[in-house]
PDB file of N, CA and C in Angstrom:
ATOM      1  N   MET M 274       0.835  -1.164   0.000  1.00  0.00           N
ATOM      2  CA  MET M 274       0.000   0.000   0.000  1.00  0.00           C
ATOM      3  C   MET M 274       0.893   1.246   0.000  1.00  0.00           C
ATOM      4  N   LYS M 275       0.581   2.171  -0.888  1.00  0.00           N
ATOM      5  CA  LYS M 275       1.329   3.429  -0.944  1.00  0.00           C
ATOM      6  C   LYS M 275       0.599   4.484  -0.122  1.00  0.00           C
ATOM      7  N   LYS M 276       1.375   5.315   0.511  1.00  0.00           N
ATOM      8  CA  LYS M 276       0.806   6.384   1.328  1.00  0.00           C
ATOM      9  C   LYS M 276       1.276   7.719   0.779  1.00  0.00           C
ATOM     10  N   ALA M 277       0.460   8.721   0.952  1.00  0.00           N
ATOM     11  CA  ALA M 277       0.805  10.070   0.508  1.00  0.00           C
ATOM     12  C   ALA M 277       0.301  11.075   1.528  1.00  0.00           C
ATOM     13  N   ALA M 278       0.964  12.190   1.581  1.00  0.00           N
ATOM     14  CA  ALA M 278       0.540  13.289   2.444  1.00  0.00           C
ATOM     15  C   ALA M 278       0.474  14.554   1.603  1.00  0.00           C
ATOM     16  N   PHE M 279      -0.550  15.330   1.824  1.00  0.00           N
ATOM     17  CA  PHE M 279      -0.718  16.572   1.079  1.00  0.00           C
ATOM     18  C   PHE M 279      -0.802  17.734   2.060  1.00  0.00           C
ATOM     19  N   PHE M 280      -0.076  18.784   1.751  1.00  0.00           N
ATOM     20  CA  PHE M 280      -0.060  19.981   2.586  1.00  0.00           C
ATOM     21  C   PHE M 280      -0.502  21.155   1.743  1.00  0.00           C
ATOM     22  N   ASP M 281      -1.482  21.845   2.212  1.00  0.00           N
ATOM     23  CA  ASP M 281      -2.048  22.969   1.477  1.00  0.00           C
ATOM     24  C   ASP M 281      -1.835  24.249   2.274  1.00  0.00           C
ATOM     25  N   ILE M 282      -0.603  24.602   2.504  1.00  0.00           N
ATOM     26  CA  ILE M 282      -0.264  25.729   3.359  1.00  0.00           C
ATOM     27  C   ILE M 282      -0.803  27.053   2.815  1.00  0.00           C
ATOM     28  N   ASP M 283      -0.795  27.234   1.512  1.00  0.00           N
ATOM     29  CA  ASP M 283      -1.233  28.513   0.940  1.00  0.00           C
ATOM     30  C   ASP M 283      -2.713  28.569   0.602  1.00  0.00           C
ATOM     31  N   GLY M 284      -3.455  27.508   0.873  1.00  0.00           N
ATOM     32  CA  GLY M 284      -4.888  27.538   0.640  1.00  0.00           C
ATOM     33  C   GLY M 284      -5.301  27.280  -0.791  1.00  0.00           C
ATOM     34  N   THR M 285      -4.461  26.649  -1.574  1.00  0.00           N
ATOM     35  CA  THR M 285      -4.794  26.361  -2.965  1.00  0.00           C
ATOM     36  C   THR M 285      -5.967  25.395  -3.075  1.00  0.00           C
ATOM     37  N   LEU M 286      -5.974  24.351  -2.269  1.00  0.00           N
ATOM     38  CA  LEU M 286      -7.036  23.360  -2.338  1.00  0.00           C
ATOM     39  C   LEU M 286      -8.209  23.719  -1.433  1.00  0.00           C
ATOM     40  N   TYR M 287      -7.918  24.273  -0.311  1.00  0.00           N
ATOM     41  CA  TYR M 287      -8.948  24.683   0.632  1.00  0.00           C
ATOM     42  C   TYR M 287      -8.764  26.157   0.883  1.00  0.00           C
ATOM     43  N   ARG M 288      -9.824  26.901   1.037  1.00  0.00           N
ATOM     44  CA  ARG M 288      -9.751  28.348   1.054  1.00  0.00           C
ATOM     45  C   ARG M 288      -9.292  28.953   2.368  1.00  0.00           C
ATOM     46  N   GLU M 289      -8.619  28.232   3.181  1.00  0.00           N
ATOM     47  CA  GLU M 289      -8.076  28.768   4.420  1.00  0.00           C
ATOM     48  C   GLU M 289      -6.567  28.589   4.419  1.00  0.00           C
ATOM     49  N   GLY M 290      -5.892  29.445   5.124  1.00  0.00           N
ATOM     50  CA  GLY M 290      -4.449  29.377   5.174  1.00  0.00           C
ATOM     51  C   GLY M 290      -3.928  29.130   6.577  1.00  0.00           C
ATOM     52  N   LEU M 291      -2.635  29.066   6.676  1.00  0.00           N
ATOM     53  CA  LEU M 291      -1.977  28.813   7.949  1.00  0.00           C
ATOM     54  C   LEU M 291      -2.282  29.908   8.965  1.00  0.00           C
ATOM     55  N   ILE M 292      -2.378  31.135   8.509  1.00  0.00           N
ATOM     56  CA  ILE M 292      -2.640  32.251   9.438  1.00  0.00           C
ATOM     57  C   ILE M 292      -3.959  32.035  10.184  1.00  0.00           C
ATOM     58  N   THR M 293      -4.939  31.472   9.502  1.00  0.00           N
ATOM     59  CA  THR M 293      -6.231  31.210  10.128  1.00  0.00           C
ATOM     60  C   THR M 293      -6.104  30.150  11.210  1.00  0.00           C
ATOM     61  N   GLU M 294      -5.334  29.126  10.933  1.00  0.00           N
ATOM     62  CA  GLU M 294      -5.139  28.066  11.931  1.00  0.00           C
ATOM     63  C   GLU M 294      -4.408  28.589  13.157  1.00  0.00           C
ATOM     64  N   VAL M 295      -3.412  29.441  12.945  1.00  0.00           N
ATOM     65  CA  VAL M 295      -2.691  30.028  14.075  1.00  0.00           C
ATOM     66  C   VAL M 295      -3.634  30.930  14.865  1.00  0.00           C
ATOM     67  N   PHE M 296      -4.468  31.694  14.169  1.00  0.00           N
ATOM     68  CA  PHE M 296      -5.435  32.564  14.837  1.00  0.00           C
ATOM     69  C   PHE M 296      -6.375  31.744  15.721  1.00  0.00           C
ATOM     70  N   LYS M 297      -6.816  30.600  15.215  1.00  0.00           N
ATOM     71  CA  LYS M 297      -7.685  29.718  16.008  1.00  0.00           C
ATOM     72  C   LYS M 297      -6.959  29.238  17.274  1.00  0.00           C
ATOM     73  N   LYS M 298      -5.663  28.984  17.149  1.00  0.00           N
ATOM     74  CA  LYS M 298      -4.886  28.558  18.320  1.00  0.00           C
ATOM     75  C   LYS M 298      -4.750  29.699  19.318  1.00  0.00           C
ATOM     76  N   PHE M 299      -4.651  30.934  18.818  1.00  0.00           N
ATOM     77  CA  PHE M 299      -4.625  32.086  19.722  1.00  0.00           C
ATOM     78  C   PHE M 299      -5.882  32.095  20.583  1.00  0.00           C
ATOM     79  N   ILE M 300      -7.014  31.775  19.983  1.00  0.00           N
ATOM     80  CA  ILE M 300      -8.273  31.730  20.725  1.00  0.00           C
ATOM     81  C   ILE M 300      -8.267  30.553  21.697  1.00  0.00           C
ATOM     82  N   THR M 301      -7.844  29.389  21.219  1.00  0.00           N
ATOM     83  CA  THR M 301      -7.796  28.191  22.058  1.00  0.00           C
ATOM     84  C   THR M 301      -6.939  28.408  23.298  1.00  0.00           C
ATOM     85  N   TYR M 302      -5.789  29.071  23.124  1.00  0.00           N
ATOM     86  CA  TYR M 302      -4.873  29.303  24.241  1.00  0.00           C
ATOM     87  C   TYR M 302      -5.181  30.606  24.974  1.00  0.00           C
ATOM     88  N   GLU M 303      -6.354  31.189  24.671  1.00  0.00           N
ATOM     89  CA  GLU M 303      -6.850  32.393  25.331  1.00  0.00           C
ATOM     90  C   GLU M 303      -5.913  33.584  25.200  1.00  0.00           C
ATOM     91  N   LEU M 304      -5.198  33.644  24.103  1.00  0.00           N
ATOM     92  CA  LEU M 304      -4.387  34.814  23.806  1.00  0.00           C
ATOM     93  C   LEU M 304      -5.230  35.866  23.093  1.00  0.00           C
ATOM     94  N   VAL M 305      -6.312  35.421  22.468  1.00  0.00           N
ATOM     95  CA  VAL M 305      -7.294  36.301  21.839  1.00  0.00           C
ATOM     96  C   VAL M 305      -8.653  35.934  22.416  1.00  0.00           C
ATOM     97  N   ASP M 306      -9.381  36.937  22.839  1.00  0.00           N
ATOM     98  CA  ASP M 306     -10.727  36.727  23.359  1.00  0.00           C
ATOM     99  C   ASP M 306     -11.625  36.212  22.239  1.00  0.00           C
ATOM    100  N   GLU M 307     -12.369  35.167  22.516  1.00  0.00           N
ATOM    101  CA  GLU M 307     -13.247  34.564  21.515  1.00  0.00           C
ATOM    102  C   GLU M 307     -14.259  35.570  20.958  1.00  0.00           C
ATOM    103  N   ASN M 308     -14.619  36.562  21.757  1.00  0.00           N
ATOM    104  CA  ASN M 308     -15.544  37.596  21.288  1.00  0.00           C
ATOM    105  C   ASN M 308     -14.958  38.414  20.142  1.00  0.00           C
ATOM    106  N   LYS M 309     -13.634  38.532  20.096  1.00  0.00           N
ATOM    107  CA  LYS M 309     -12.987  39.245  18.972  1.00  0.00           C
ATOM    108  C   LYS M 309     -13.308  38.534  17.664  1.00  0.00           C
ATOM    109  N   TRP M 310     -13.292  37.206  17.694  1.00  0.00           N
ATOM    110  CA  TRP M 310     -13.646  36.429  16.506  1.00  0.00           C
ATOM    111  C   TRP M 310     -15.101  36.692  16.127  1.00  0.00           C
ATOM    112  N   HIS M 311     -15.995  36.510  17.103  1.00  0.00           N
ATOM    113  CA  HIS M 311     -17.428  36.622  16.821  1.00  0.00           C
ATOM    114  C   HIS M 311     -17.838  38.038  16.407  1.00  0.00           C
ATOM    115  N   ASP M 312     -17.287  39.041  17.071  1.00  0.00           N
ATOM    116  CA  ASP M 312     -17.718  40.420  16.831  1.00  0.00           C
ATOM    117  C   ASP M 312     -16.981  41.109  15.685  1.00  0.00           C
ATOM    118  N   GLU M 313     -15.701  40.793  15.500  1.00  0.00           N
ATOM    119  CA  GLU M 313     -14.890  41.552  14.550  1.00  0.00           C
ATOM    120  C   GLU M 313     -14.513  40.786  13.282  1.00  0.00           C
ATOM    121  N   VAL M 314     -14.191  39.528  13.420  1.00  0.00           N
ATOM    122  CA  VAL M 314     -13.675  38.774  12.267  1.00  0.00           C
ATOM    123  C   VAL M 314     -14.758  37.955  11.571  1.00  0.00           C
ATOM    124  N   LYS M 315     -15.581  37.284  12.327  1.00  0.00           N
ATOM    125  CA  LYS M 315     -16.571  36.366  11.746  1.00  0.00           C
ATOM    126  C   LYS M 315     -17.510  37.019  10.728  1.00  0.00           C
ATOM    127  N   PRO M 316     -17.999  38.252  10.967  1.00  0.00           N
ATOM    128  CA  PRO M 316     -18.862  38.857   9.941  1.00  0.00           C
ATOM    129  C   PRO M 316     -18.168  38.985   8.582  1.00  0.00           C
ATOM    130  N   SER M 317     -16.906  39.382   8.586  1.00  0.00           N
ATOM    131  CA  SER M 317     -16.154  39.471   7.328  1.00  0.00           C
ATOM    132  C   SER M 317     -15.900  38.089   6.739  1.00  0.00           C
ATOM    133  N   PHE M 318     -15.622  37.116   7.612  1.00  0.00           N
ATOM    134  CA  PHE M 318     -15.408  35.757   7.134  1.00  0.00           C
ATOM    135  C   PHE M 318     -16.668  35.209   6.467  1.00  0.00           C
ATOM    136  N   MET M 319     -17.818  35.421   7.086  1.00  0.00           N
ATOM    137  CA  MET M 319     -19.071  34.895   6.533  1.00  0.00           C
ATOM    138  C   MET M 319     -19.352  35.492   5.154  1.00  0.00           C
ATOM    139  N   LYS M 320     -19.097  36.783   4.991  1.00  0.00           N
ATOM    140  CA  LYS M 320     -19.272  37.408   3.673  1.00  0.00           C
ATOM    141  C   LYS M 320     -18.318  36.789   2.661  1.00  0.00           C
ATOM    142  N   TYR M 321     -17.067  36.635   3.067  1.00  0.00           N
ATOM    143  CA  TYR M 321     -16.064  36.032   2.188  1.00  0.00           C
ATOM    144  C   TYR M 321     -16.441  34.591   1.842  1.00  0.00           C
ATOM    145  N   ASP M 322     -16.849  33.828   2.843  1.00  0.00           N
ATOM    146  CA  ASP M 322     -17.178  32.421   2.637  1.00  0.00           C
ATOM    147  C   ASP M 322     -18.376  32.249   1.695  1.00  0.00           C
ATOM    148  N   ARG M 323     -19.283  33.186   1.745  1.00  0.00           N
ATOM    149  CA  ARG M 323     -20.457  33.146   0.856  1.00  0.00           C
ATOM    150  C   ARG M 323     -20.174  33.795  -0.496  1.00  0.00           C
ATOM    151  N   ARG M 324     -18.915  34.212  -0.671  1.00  0.00           N
ATOM    152  CA  ARG M 324     -18.465  34.888  -1.897  1.00  0.00           C
ATOM    153  C   ARG M 324     -19.222  36.192  -2.131  1.00  0.00           C
ATOM    154  N   GLN M 325     -19.550  36.861  -1.009  1.00  0.00           N
ATOM    155  CA  GLN M 325     -20.208  38.158  -1.077  1.00  0.00           C
ATOM    156  C   GLN M 325     -19.262  39.267  -0.639  1.00  0.00           C
ATOM    157  N   GLY M 326     -18.156  38.893  -0.037  1.00  0.00           N
ATOM    158  CA  GLY M 326     -17.184  39.864   0.454  1.00  0.00           C
ATOM    159  C   GLY M 326     -15.797  39.506  -0.020  1.00  0.00           C
ATOM    160  N   GLU M 327     -14.880  40.396   0.247  1.00  0.00           N
ATOM    161  CA  GLU M 327     -13.493  40.232  -0.185  1.00  0.00           C
ATOM    162  C   GLU M 327     -12.661  39.490   0.865  1.00  0.00           C
ATOM    163  N   TYR M 328     -11.770  38.666   0.370  1.00  0.00           N
ATOM    164  CA  TYR M 328     -10.842  37.950   1.247  1.00  0.00           C
ATOM    165  C   TYR M 328      -9.992  38.942   2.032  1.00  0.00           C
ATOM    166  N   ASP M 329      -9.564  40.014   1.372  1.00  0.00           N
ATOM    167  CA  ASP M 329      -8.708  41.000   2.028  1.00  0.00           C
ATOM    168  C   ASP M 329      -9.395  41.656   3.225  1.00  0.00           C
ATOM    169  N   ASP M 330     -10.698  41.891   3.144  1.00  0.00           N
ATOM    170  CA  ASP M 330     -11.418  42.465   4.282  1.00  0.00           C
ATOM    171  C   ASP M 330     -11.359  41.515   5.472  1.00  0.00           C
ATOM    172  N   TYR M 331     -11.635  40.258   5.205  1.00  0.00           N
ATOM    173  CA  TYR M 331     -11.580  39.219   6.242  1.00  0.00           C
ATOM    174  C   TYR M 331     -10.164  39.104   6.808  1.00  0.00           C
ATOM    175  N   LEU M 332      -9.196  39.011   5.927  1.00  0.00           N
ATOM    176  CA  LEU M 332      -7.806  38.849   6.350  1.00  0.00           C
ATOM    177  C   LEU M 332      -7.323  40.056   7.151  1.00  0.00           C
ATOM    178  N   ASN M 333      -7.661  41.253   6.702  1.00  0.00           N
ATOM    179  CA  ASN M 333      -7.215  42.459   7.407  1.00  0.00           C
ATOM    180  C   ASN M 333      -7.786  42.551   8.810  1.00  0.00           C
ATOM    181  N   LYS M 334      -9.030  42.147   8.991  1.00  0.00           N
ATOM    182  CA  LYS M 334      -9.620  42.134  10.336  1.00  0.00           C
ATOM    183  C   LYS M 334      -8.842  41.183  11.245  1.00  0.00           C
ATOM    184  N   MET M 335      -8.531  40.026  10.708  1.00  0.00           N
ATOM    185  CA  MET M 335      -7.813  39.020  11.486  1.00  0.00           C
ATOM    186  C   MET M 335      -6.383  39.501  11.773  1.00  0.00           C
ATOM    187  N   VAL M 336      -5.738  40.091  10.789  1.00  0.00           N
ATOM    188  CA  VAL M 336      -4.354  40.534  10.948  1.00  0.00           C
ATOM    189  C   VAL M 336      -4.233  41.652  11.983  1.00  0.00           C
ATOM    190  N   GLU M 337      -5.202  42.547  12.051  1.00  0.00           N
ATOM    191  CA  GLU M 337      -5.185  43.603  13.073  1.00  0.00           C
ATOM    192  C   GLU M 337      -5.090  43.001  14.467  1.00  0.00           C
ATOM    193  N   ILE M 338      -5.933  42.035  14.730  1.00  0.00           N
ATOM    194  CA  ILE M 338      -5.949  41.371  16.038  1.00  0.00           C
ATOM    195  C   ILE M 338      -4.685  40.542  16.224  1.00  0.00           C
ATOM    196  N   TYR M 339      -4.283  39.860  15.175  1.00  0.00           N
ATOM    197  CA  TYR M 339      -3.080  39.023  15.183  1.00  0.00           C
ATOM    198  C   TYR M 339      -1.863  39.842  15.601  1.00  0.00           C
ATOM    199  N   LYS M 340      -1.684  41.018  14.991  1.00  0.00           N
ATOM    200  CA  LYS M 340      -0.523  41.867  15.291  1.00  0.00           C
ATOM    201  C   LYS M 340      -0.532  42.326  16.743  1.00  0.00           C
ATOM    202  N   LYS M 341      -1.692  42.728  17.237  1.00  0.00           N
ATOM    203  CA  LYS M 341      -1.787  43.171  18.629  1.00  0.00           C
ATOM    204  C   LYS M 341      -1.467  42.031  19.586  1.00  0.00           C
ATOM    205  N   THR M 342      -1.837  40.829  19.209  1.00  0.00           N
ATOM    206  CA  THR M 342      -1.593  39.661  20.049  1.00  0.00           C
ATOM    207  C   THR M 342      -0.110  39.318  20.100  1.00  0.00           C
ATOM    208  N   LEU M 343       0.580  39.483  18.990  1.00  0.00           N
ATOM    209  CA  LEU M 343       1.994  39.116  18.928  1.00  0.00           C
ATOM    210  C   LEU M 343       2.896  40.036  19.744  1.00  0.00           C
ATOM    211  N   VAL M 344       2.471  41.273  19.941  1.00  0.00           N
ATOM    212  CA  VAL M 344       3.289  42.215  20.702  1.00  0.00           C
ATOM    213  C   VAL M 344       3.471  41.692  22.116  1.00  0.00           C
ATOM    214  N   GLY M 345       4.695  41.499  22.514  1.00  0.00           N
ATOM    215  CA  GLY M 345       4.996  41.045  23.858  1.00  0.00           C
ATOM    216  C   GLY M 345       5.086  39.535  24.033  1.00  0.00           C
ATOM    217  N   LEU M 346       4.675  38.769  23.015  1.00  0.00           N
ATOM    218  CA  LEU M 346       4.820  37.313  23.117  1.00  0.00           C
ATOM    219  C   LEU M 346       6.241  36.911  22.756  1.00  0.00           C
ATOM    220  N   SER M 347       6.770  35.966  23.475  1.00  0.00           N
ATOM    221  CA  SER M 347       8.102  35.477  23.139  1.00  0.00           C
ATOM    222  C   SER M 347       8.006  34.559  21.920  1.00  0.00           C
ATOM    223  N   SER M 348       9.063  34.516  21.141  1.00  0.00           N
ATOM    224  CA  SER M 348       9.078  33.626  19.983  1.00  0.00           C
ATOM    225  C   SER M 348       8.972  32.176  20.429  1.00  0.00           C
ATOM    226  N   GLU M 349       9.483  31.883  21.604  1.00  0.00           N
ATOM    227  CA  GLU M 349       9.397  30.533  22.144  1.00  0.00           C
ATOM    228  C   GLU M 349       7.932  30.135  22.371  1.00  0.00           C
ATOM    229  N   HIS M 350       7.169  31.064  22.910  1.00  0.00           N
ATOM    230  CA  HIS M 350       5.740  30.814  23.131  1.00  0.00           C
ATOM    231  C   HIS M 350       5.047  30.503  21.805  1.00  0.00           C
ATOM    232  N   ILE M 351       5.305  31.291  20.823  1.00  0.00           N
ATOM    233  CA  ILE M 351       4.675  31.101  19.518  1.00  0.00           C
ATOM    234  C   ILE M 351       5.098  29.777  18.896  1.00  0.00           C
ATOM    235  N   LEU M 352       6.371  29.505  18.862  1.00  0.00           N
ATOM    236  CA  LEU M 352       6.872  28.298  18.211  1.00  0.00           C
ATOM    237  C   LEU M 352       6.417  27.008  18.882  1.00  0.00           C
ATOM    238  N   PHE M 353       6.514  26.943  20.178  1.00  0.00           N
ATOM    239  CA  PHE M 353       6.267  25.678  20.851  1.00  0.00           C
ATOM    240  C   PHE M 353       4.814  25.424  21.249  1.00  0.00           C
ATOM    241  N   PHE M 354       4.065  26.462  21.512  1.00  0.00           N
ATOM    242  CA  PHE M 354       2.694  26.235  21.961  1.00  0.00           C
ATOM    243  C   PHE M 354       1.644  26.455  20.887  1.00  0.00           C
ATOM    244  N   ILE M 355       1.953  27.228  19.881  1.00  0.00           N
ATOM    245  CA  ILE M 355       0.952  27.535  18.873  1.00  0.00           C
ATOM    246  C   ILE M 355       1.275  26.859  17.552  1.00  0.00           C
ATOM    247  N   LEU M 356       2.380  27.203  16.940  1.00  0.00           N
ATOM    248  CA  LEU M 356       2.711  26.621  15.643  1.00  0.00           C
ATOM    249  C   LEU M 356       2.870  25.113  15.714  1.00  0.00           C
ATOM    250  N   ARG M 357       3.433  24.640  16.782  1.00  0.00           N
ATOM    251  CA  ARG M 357       3.612  23.198  16.949  1.00  0.00           C
ATOM    252  C   ARG M 357       2.265  22.480  16.931  1.00  0.00           C
ATOM    253  N   SER M 358       1.271  23.089  17.526  1.00  0.00           N
ATOM    254  CA  SER M 358      -0.068  22.501  17.540  1.00  0.00           C
ATOM    255  C   SER M 358      -0.718  22.540  16.169  1.00  0.00           C
ATOM    256  N   VAL M 359      -0.438  23.579  15.396  1.00  0.00           N
ATOM    257  CA  VAL M 359      -1.061  23.726  14.086  1.00  0.00           C
ATOM    258  C   VAL M 359      -0.483  22.747  13.087  1.00  0.00           C
ATOM    259  N   ILE M 360       0.842  22.653  13.043  1.00  0.00           N
ATOM    260  CA  ILE M 360       1.462  21.783  12.022  1.00  0.00           C
ATOM    261  C   ILE M 360       1.895  20.444  12.587  1.00  0.00           C
ATOM    262  N   ASN M 361       1.600  20.192  13.843  1.00  0.00           N
ATOM    263  CA  ASN M 361       1.867  18.906  14.496  1.00  0.00           C
ATOM    264  C   ASN M 361       3.286  18.392  14.290  1.00  0.00           C
ATOM    265  N   CYS M 362       4.260  19.251  14.565  1.00  0.00           N
ATOM    266  CA  CYS M 362       5.640  18.784  14.424  1.00  0.00           C
ATOM    267  C   CYS M 362       6.210  18.372  15.767  1.00  0.00           C
TER     268      CYS M 362
END
């Protein structure tokens, strides 16, 4: 039996990217309040997902919160607790 693994880091096959997965981990690890997702990002995501809105609007909302979250976090925290969980290394 042959085995294969596929990685879609840039969202070519599925319309989500690595940044979204890391953002979800920020919420899971309580680095971002879940209300930020529901109140600020999700409305733009829903428009984008329904192909009624722009990806950039959705991404920019997420990136604003993402940048504020990264300020003051150690690279060690990001690498070992968040990225490691996303890419399972």
